[in-house]
PDB file of C-alpha atoms in Angstrom:
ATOM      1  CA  UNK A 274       0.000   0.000   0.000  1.00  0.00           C
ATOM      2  CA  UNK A 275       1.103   3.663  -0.853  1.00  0.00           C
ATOM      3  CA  UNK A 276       1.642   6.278   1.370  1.00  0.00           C
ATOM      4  CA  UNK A 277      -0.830   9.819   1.769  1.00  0.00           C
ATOM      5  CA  UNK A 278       0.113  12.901   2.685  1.00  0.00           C
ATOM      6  CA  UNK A 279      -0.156  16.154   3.658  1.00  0.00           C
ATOM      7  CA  UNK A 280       2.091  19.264   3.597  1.00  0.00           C
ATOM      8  CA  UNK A 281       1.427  22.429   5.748  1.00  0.00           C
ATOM      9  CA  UNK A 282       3.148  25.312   5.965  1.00  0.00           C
ATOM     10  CA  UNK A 283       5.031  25.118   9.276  1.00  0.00           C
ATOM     11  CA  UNK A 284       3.462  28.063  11.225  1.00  0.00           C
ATOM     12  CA  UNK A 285       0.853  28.550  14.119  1.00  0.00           C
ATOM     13  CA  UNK A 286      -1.944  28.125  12.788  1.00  0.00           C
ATOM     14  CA  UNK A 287      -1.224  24.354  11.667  1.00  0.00           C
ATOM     15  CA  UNK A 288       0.241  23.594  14.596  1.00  0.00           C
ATOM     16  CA  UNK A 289      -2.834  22.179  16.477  1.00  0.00           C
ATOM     17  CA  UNK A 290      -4.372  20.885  13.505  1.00  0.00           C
ATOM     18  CA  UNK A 291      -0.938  18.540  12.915  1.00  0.00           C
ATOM     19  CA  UNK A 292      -1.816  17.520  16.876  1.00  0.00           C
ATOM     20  CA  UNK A 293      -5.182  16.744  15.527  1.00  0.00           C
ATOM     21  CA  UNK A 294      -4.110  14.384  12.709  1.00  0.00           C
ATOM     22  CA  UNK A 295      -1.989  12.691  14.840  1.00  0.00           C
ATOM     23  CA  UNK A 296      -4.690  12.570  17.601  1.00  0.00           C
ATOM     24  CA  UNK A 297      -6.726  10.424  15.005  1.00  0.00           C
ATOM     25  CA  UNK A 298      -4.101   8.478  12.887  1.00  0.00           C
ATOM     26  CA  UNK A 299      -2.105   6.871  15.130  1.00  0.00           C
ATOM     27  CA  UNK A 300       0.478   5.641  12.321  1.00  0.00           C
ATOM     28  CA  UNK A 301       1.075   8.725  10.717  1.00  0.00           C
ATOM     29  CA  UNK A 302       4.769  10.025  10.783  1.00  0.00           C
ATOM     30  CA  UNK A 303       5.855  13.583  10.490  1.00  0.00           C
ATOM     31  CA  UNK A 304       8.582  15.328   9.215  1.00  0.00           C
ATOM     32  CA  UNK A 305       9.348  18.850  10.069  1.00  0.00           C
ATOM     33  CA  UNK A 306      11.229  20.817   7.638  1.00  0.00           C
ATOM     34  CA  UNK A 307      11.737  24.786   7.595  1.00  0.00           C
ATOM     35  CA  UNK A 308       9.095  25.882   5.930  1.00  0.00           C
ATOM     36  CA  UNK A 309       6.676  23.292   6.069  1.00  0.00           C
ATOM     37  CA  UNK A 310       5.344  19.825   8.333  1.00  0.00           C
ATOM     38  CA  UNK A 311       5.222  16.751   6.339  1.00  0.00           C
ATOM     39  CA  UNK A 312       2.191  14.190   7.531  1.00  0.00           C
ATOM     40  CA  UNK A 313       2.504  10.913   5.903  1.00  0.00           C
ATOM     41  CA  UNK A 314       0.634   7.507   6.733  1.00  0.00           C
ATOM     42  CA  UNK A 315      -0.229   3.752   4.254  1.00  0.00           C
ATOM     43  CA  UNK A 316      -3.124   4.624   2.482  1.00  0.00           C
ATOM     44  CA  UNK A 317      -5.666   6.654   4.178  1.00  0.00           C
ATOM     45  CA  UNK A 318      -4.851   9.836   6.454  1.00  0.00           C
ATOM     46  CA  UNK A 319      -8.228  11.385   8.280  1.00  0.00           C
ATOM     47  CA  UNK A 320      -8.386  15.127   9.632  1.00  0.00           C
ATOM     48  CA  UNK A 321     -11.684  15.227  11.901  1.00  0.00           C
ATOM     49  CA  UNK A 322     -13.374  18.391  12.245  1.00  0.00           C
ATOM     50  CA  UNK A 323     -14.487  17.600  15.390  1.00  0.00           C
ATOM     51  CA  UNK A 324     -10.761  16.674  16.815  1.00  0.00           C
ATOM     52  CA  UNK A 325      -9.610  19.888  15.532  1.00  0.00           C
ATOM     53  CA  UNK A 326     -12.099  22.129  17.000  1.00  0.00           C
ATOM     54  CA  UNK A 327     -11.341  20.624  20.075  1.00  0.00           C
ATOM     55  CA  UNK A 328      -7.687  21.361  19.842  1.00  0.00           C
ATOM     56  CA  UNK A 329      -8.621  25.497  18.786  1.00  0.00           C
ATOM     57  CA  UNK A 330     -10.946  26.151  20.920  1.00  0.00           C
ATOM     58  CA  UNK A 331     -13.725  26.817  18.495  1.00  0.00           C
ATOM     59  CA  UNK A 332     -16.163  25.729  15.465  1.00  0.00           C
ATOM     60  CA  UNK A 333     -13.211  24.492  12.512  1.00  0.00           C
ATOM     61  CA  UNK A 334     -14.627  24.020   8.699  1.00  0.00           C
ATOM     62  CA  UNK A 335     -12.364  21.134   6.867  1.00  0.00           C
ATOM     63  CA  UNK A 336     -12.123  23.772   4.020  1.00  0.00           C
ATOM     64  CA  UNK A 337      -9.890  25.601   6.348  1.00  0.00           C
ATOM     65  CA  UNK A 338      -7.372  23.423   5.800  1.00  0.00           C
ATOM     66  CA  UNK A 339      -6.841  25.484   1.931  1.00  0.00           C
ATOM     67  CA  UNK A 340      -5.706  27.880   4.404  1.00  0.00           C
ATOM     68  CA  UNK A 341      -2.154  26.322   4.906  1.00  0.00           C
ATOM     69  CA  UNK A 342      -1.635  23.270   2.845  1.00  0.00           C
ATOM     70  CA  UNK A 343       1.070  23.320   0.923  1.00  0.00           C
ATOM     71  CA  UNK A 344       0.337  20.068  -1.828  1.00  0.00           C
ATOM     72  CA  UNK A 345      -0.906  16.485  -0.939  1.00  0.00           C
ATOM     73  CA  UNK A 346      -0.776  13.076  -2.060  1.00  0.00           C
ATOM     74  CA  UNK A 347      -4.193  11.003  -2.808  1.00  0.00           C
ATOM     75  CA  UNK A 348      -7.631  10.763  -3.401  1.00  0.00           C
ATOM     76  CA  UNK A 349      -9.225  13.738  -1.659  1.00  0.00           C
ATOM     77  CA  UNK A 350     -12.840  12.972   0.343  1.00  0.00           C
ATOM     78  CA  UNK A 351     -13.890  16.233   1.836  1.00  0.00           C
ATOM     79  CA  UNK A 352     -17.011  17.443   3.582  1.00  0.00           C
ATOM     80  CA  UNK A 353     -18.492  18.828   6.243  1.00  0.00           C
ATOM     81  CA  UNK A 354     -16.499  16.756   9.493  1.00  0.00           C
ATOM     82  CA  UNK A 355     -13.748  15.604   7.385  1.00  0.00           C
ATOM     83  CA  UNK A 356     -11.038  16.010   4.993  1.00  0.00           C
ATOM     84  CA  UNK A 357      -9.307  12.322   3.948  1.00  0.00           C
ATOM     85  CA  UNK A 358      -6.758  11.949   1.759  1.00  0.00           C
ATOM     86  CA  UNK A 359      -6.536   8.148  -0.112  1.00  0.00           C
ATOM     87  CA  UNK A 360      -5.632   5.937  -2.499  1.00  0.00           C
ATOM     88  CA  UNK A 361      -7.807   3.704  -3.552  1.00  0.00           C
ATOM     89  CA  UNK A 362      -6.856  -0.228  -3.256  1.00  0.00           C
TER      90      UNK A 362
END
């Protein structure tokens, strides 16, 4: 199975979102780099809406996320509680 990811730039705002993802995918790895954080996991990689309002304090759309990704790898599933990023089997 391939590996998903994620890049985001590497400033505040991600910072409790990248808690978030790896709140709620367990075997993802990251990889910090100057200008950006690097979340990578086999095959599926889930931000939760829920998790990451939790984490800020307050109400958090998925399409937020546009906000400070950088580029991604995958199949993206996106709605209201969820952005995923997979490849398909």
């Amino acid at each position: 199975m391939s590996k998903v990811f994620l890049a985001l730039q590497a400033v505040e705002e991600s910072r409790l979102i990248v808690e978030a993802i790896l709140e709620d995918n367990p075997n993802a790895e990251v990889e910090n780099e100057s200008a950006m954080v690097r979340i990578s996991c086999e095959g599926k990689l889930v931000v939760k809406a829920e998790t990451v309002s939790e984490k800020i304090g307050r109400d958090w759309d998925p399409q937020e996320l546009q906000l400070v990704l950088i580029t991604l790898a995958g199949n993206v599933d996106e709605d209201y509680d969820h952005f995923t990023i997979y490849w398909e089997n």
